[in-house]
Coordinates of C-alpha atoms in Angstrom, one line a residue:
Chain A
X993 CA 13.3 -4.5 22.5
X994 CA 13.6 -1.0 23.4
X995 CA 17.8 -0.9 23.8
X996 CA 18.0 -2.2 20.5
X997 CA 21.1 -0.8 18.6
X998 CA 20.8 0.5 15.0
X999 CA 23.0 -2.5 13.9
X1000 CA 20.5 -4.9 15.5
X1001 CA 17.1 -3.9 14.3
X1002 CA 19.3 -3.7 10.7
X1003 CA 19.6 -7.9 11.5
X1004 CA 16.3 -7.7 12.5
X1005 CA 14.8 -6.2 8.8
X1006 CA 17.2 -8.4 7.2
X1007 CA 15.4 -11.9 9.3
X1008 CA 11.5 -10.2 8.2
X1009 CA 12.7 -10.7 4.3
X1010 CA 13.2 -13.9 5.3
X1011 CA 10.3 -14.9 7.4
X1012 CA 8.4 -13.5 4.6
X1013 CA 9.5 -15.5 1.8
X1014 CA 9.3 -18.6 3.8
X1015 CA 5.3 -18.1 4.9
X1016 CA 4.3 -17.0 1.3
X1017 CA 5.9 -20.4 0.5
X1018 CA 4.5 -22.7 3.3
X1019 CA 1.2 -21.2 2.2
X1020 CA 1.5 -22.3 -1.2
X1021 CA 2.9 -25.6 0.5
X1022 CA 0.1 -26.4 2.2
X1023 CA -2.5 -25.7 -0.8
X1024 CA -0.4 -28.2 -2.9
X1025 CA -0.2 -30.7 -0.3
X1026 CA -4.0 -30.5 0.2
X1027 CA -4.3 -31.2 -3.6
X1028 CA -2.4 -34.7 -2.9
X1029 CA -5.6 -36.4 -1.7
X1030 CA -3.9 -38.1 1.7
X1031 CA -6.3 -39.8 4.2
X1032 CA -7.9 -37.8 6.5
X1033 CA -5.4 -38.4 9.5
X1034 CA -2.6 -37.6 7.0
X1035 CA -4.2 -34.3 5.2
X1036 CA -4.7 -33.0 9.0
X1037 CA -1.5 -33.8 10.4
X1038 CA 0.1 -32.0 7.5
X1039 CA -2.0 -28.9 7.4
X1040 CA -1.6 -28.6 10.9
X1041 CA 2.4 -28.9 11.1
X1042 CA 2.8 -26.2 8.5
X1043 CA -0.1 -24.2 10.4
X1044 CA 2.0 -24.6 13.6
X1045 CA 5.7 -23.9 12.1
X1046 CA 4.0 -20.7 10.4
X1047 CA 2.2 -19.5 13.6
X1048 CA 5.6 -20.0 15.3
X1049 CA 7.7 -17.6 12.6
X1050 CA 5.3 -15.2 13.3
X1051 CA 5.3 -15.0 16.8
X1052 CA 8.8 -15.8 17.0
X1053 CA 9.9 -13.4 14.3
X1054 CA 7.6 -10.6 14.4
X1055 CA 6.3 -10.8 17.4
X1056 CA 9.4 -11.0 19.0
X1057 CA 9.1 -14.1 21.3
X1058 CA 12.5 -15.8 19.8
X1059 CA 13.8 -12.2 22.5
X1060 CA 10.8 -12.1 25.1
X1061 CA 11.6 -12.2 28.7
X1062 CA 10.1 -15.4 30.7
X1063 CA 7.4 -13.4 32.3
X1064 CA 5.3 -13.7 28.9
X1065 CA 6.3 -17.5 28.4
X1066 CA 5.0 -18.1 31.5
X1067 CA 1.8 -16.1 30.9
X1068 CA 1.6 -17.9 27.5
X1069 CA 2.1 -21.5 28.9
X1070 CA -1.1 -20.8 30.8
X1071 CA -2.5 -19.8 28.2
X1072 CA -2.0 -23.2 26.0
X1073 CA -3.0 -25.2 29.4
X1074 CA -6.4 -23.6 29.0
X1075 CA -6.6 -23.5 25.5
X1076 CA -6.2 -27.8 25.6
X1077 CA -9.2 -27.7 28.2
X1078 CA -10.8 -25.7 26.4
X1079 CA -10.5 -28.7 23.3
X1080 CA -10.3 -31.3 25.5
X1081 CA -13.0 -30.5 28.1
X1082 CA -16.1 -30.7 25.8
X1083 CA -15.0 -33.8 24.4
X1084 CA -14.8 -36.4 27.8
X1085 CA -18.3 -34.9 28.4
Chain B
X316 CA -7.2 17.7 39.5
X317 CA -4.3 15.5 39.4
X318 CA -3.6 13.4 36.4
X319 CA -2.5 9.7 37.5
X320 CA 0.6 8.1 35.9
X321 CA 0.9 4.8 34.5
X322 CA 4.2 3.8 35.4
X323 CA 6.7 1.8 33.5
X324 CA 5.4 2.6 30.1
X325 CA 8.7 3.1 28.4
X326 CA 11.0 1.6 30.3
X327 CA 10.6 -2.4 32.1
X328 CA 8.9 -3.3 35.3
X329 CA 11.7 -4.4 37.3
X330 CA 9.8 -7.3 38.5
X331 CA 8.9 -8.6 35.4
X332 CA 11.6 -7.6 33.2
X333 CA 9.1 -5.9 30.6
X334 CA 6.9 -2.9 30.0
X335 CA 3.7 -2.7 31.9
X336 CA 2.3 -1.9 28.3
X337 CA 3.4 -4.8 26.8
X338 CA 2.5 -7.1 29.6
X339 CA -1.0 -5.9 29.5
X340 CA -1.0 -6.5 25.6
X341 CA -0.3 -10.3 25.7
X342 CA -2.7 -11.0 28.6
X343 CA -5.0 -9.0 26.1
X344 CA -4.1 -11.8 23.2
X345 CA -4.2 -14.5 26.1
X346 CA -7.8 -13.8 26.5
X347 CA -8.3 -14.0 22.7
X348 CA -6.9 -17.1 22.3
X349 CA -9.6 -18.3 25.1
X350 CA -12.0 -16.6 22.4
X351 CA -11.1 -18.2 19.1
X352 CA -10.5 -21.4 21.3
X353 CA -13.8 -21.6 22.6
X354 CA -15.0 -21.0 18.8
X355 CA -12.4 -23.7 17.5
X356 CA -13.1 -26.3 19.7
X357 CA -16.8 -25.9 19.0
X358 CA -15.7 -26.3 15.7
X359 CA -14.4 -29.7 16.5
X360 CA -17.1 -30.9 18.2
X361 CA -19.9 -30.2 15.1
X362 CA -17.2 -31.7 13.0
X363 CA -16.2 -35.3 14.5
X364 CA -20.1 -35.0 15.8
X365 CA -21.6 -35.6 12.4
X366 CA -21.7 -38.2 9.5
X367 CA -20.9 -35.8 7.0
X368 CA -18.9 -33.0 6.6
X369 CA -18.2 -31.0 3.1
X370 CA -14.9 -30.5 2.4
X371 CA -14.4 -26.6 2.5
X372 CA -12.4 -26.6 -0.8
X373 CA -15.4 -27.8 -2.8
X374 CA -17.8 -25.0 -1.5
X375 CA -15.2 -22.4 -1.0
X376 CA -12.8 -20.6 -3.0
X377 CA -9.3 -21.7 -2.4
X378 CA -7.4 -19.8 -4.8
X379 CA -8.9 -16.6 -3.6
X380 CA -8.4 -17.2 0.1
X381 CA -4.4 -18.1 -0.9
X382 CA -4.3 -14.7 -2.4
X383 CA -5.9 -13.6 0.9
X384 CA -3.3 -15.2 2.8
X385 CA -0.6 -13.9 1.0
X386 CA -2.3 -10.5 1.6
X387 CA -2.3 -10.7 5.5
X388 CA 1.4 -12.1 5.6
X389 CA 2.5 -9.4 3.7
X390 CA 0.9 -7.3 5.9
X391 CA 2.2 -8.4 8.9
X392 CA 5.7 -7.8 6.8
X393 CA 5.0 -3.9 5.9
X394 CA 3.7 -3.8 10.1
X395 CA 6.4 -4.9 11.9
X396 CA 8.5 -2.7 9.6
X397 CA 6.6 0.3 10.5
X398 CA 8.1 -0.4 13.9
X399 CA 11.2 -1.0 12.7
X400 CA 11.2 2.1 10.6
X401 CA 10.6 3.9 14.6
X402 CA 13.7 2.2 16.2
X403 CA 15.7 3.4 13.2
X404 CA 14.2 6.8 14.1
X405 CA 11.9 7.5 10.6
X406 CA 8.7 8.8 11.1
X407 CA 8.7 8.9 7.4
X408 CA 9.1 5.5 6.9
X409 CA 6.7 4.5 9.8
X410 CA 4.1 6.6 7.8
X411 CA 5.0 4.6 4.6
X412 CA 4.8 0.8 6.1
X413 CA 1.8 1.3 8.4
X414 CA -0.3 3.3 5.2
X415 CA 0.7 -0.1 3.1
X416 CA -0.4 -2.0 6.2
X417 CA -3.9 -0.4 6.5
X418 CA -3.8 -0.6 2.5
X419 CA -3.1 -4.5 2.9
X420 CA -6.0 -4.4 5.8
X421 CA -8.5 -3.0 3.3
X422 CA -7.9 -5.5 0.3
X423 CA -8.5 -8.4 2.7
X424 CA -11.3 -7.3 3.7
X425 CA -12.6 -6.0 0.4
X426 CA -11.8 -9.7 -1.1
X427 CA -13.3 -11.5 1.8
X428 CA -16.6 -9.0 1.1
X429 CA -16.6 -10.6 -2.7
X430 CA -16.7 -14.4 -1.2
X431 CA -19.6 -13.6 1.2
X432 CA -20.8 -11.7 -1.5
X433 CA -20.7 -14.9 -3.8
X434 CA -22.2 -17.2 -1.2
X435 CA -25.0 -14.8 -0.1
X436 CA -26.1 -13.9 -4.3
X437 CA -26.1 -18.6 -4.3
X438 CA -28.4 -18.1 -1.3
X439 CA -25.7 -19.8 1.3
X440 CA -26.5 -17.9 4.8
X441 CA -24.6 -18.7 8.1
X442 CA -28.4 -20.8 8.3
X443 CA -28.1 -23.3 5.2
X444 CA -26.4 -25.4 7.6
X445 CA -23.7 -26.4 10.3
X446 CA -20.4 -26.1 8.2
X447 CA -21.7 -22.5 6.8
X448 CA -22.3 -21.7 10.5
X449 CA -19.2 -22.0 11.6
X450 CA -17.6 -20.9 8.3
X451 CA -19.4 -16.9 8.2
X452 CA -19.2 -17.0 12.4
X453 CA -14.9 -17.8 12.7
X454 CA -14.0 -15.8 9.6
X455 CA -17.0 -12.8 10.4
X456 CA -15.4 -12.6 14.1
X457 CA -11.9 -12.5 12.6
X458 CA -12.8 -10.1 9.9
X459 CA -14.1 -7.5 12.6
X460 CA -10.9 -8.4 14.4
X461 CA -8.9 -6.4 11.0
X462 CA -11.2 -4.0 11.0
X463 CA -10.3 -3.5 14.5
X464 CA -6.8 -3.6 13.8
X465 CA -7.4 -1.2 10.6
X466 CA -9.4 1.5 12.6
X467 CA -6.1 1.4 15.4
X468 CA -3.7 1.4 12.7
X469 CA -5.7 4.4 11.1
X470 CA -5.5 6.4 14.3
X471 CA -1.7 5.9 15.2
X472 CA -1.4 6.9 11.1
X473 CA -2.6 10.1 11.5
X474 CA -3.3 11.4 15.2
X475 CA -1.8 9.2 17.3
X476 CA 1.5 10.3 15.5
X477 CA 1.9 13.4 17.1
X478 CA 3.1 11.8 20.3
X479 CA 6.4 10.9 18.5
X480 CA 7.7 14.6 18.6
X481 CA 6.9 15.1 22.8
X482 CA 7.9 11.1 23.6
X483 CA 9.4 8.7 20.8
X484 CA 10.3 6.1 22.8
X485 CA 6.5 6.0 23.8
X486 CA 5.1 6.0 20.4
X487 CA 7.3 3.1 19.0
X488 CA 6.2 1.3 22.3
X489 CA 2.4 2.0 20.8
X490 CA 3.5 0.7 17.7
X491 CA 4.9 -2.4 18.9
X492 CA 1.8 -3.5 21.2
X493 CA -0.7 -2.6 17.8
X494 CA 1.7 -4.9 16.1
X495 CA 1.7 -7.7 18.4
X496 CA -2.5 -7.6 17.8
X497 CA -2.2 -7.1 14.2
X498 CA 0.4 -10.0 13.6
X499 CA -2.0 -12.3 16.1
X500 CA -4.6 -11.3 13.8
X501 CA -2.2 -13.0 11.3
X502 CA -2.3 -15.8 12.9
X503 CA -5.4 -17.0 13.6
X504 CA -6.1 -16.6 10.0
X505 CA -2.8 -18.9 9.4
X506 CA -5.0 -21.9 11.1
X507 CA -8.3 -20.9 9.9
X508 CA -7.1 -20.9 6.4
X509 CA -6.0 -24.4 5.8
X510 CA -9.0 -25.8 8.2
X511 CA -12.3 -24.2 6.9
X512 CA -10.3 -24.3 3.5
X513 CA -8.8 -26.8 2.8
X514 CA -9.5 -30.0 5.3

């Protein structure tokens, strides 16, 4: 991100507004769909998509990864392999 | 005595196409992912484990952890600008954005000192039981983690600034690895919110 040109990182400001606007509304998503009283499977699924496409504005946004090289995809794949063993490992025991 | 050099601080490894700073930050996050996992799927296990399990939003207060929520998003916002603020070559502006971003720091944690205020004052310890156990250890360990990101922030406010009149390009390279903790700090808050919350 270093060889970014002044007319880029003005794009770039102009994406944050945006970014920003949607979370604050995704978090007020998510309270009001908790208020719905789904079933269980329901309420988590829910929670857990809007959880996930925040995380991913975030990281993609402000943290850059919609630009990163692969080097850090690959170091993040990794990461999510053991992450899943880390949920899954304790449960087949 | 001779001073050792860190290289390819500014510019990118040629190997791996990025700064050796930057690199070292995300295997940094990649090991606290391995941290909240382990915590998470603990989580997980004590839940689907028992018979019962509270629903957070009856023993916790929702509308206060929104506001919180909104807080550390916003933060995030007024960080990532502080960078931006760099790249467009304002130290003025950095100094702006990252004070509103240790500001923003400081009222979630002086909020999230009210609710374990509230639950200590009604006698609910980390103790009364297995939800409350997990609910003061995953948000304790990510409260420490803004402090952590507040006490950086604080220095590269104040002292750590000076670097940007010897080496700018540098500093804003500083800026952008305490942003990538602070907006990962973000995060995990992001799932912790709707699952000790709201499930």
């Amino acid at each position: 991100m270093s060889a970014l040109s002044h007319g880029g990182i003005r794009r770039h400001v102009r994406s944050y507004i945006g970014v920003f606007a949607a979370l604050a509304v995704l978090t007020l998503v998510t309270v009001a769909v908790s208020n719905l009283r789904l079933a269980f499977f329901f309420a988590i699924a829910a929670a857990l998509l809007i959880a996930v496409v925040k995380a991913s504005l975030v990281a993609g946004f402000f943290m850059h990864l919609a630009f990163e090289r692969v080097i850090i995809f690959v170091l993040l794949f990794f990461t999510f392999l053991f992450f899943l063993a880390l949920l899954i490992l304790p449960a087949l025991s | 005595m001779s001073t050792a050099v860190i290289p390819y601080i500014s510019e990118s490894h040629p190997v791996t196409g990025v700064t050796n700073s930057k690199l070292g930050t995300w295997c940094f996050l990649a090991s606290e992912v391995m941290l909240f996992g382990g915590l998470f799927s603990a989580y997980v296990l004590l839940r689907t484990g028992t018979l019962e399990w509270p629903h957070g939003k009856e023993l916790l207060n929702v509308p206060l952890a929104t506001v919180n929520t909104l807080v550390l998003i916003t933060s995030s916002v007024t960080m990532v600008m502080s960078w931006a603020s760099l790249v467009m070559k304002s130290l003025s502006r950095y100094r702006f954005f990252m004070g509103l971003t240790i500001l923003l720091g400081l009222a979630f944690l002086v909020v999230k000192a009210f609710e374990y205020g509230h639950k200590f004052q009604h006698h609910l310890f980390p103790s009364t039981g297995t939800f409350y156990a997990v609910y003061f250890t995953l948000t304790g360990l990510h409260g420490l983690h803004v402090l952590g990101g507040i006490l950086v922030n604080l220095y590269f406010l104040v002292p750590g600034s000076r670097l940007w009149r010897t080496n700018p390009e540098q500093f804003t390279g500083r800026i952008e690895c305490a942003g990538l903790y602070w907006h990962f700090v973000d995060l995990v808050w992001i799932f912790l919110f709707p699952v000790l919350y709201l499930l």
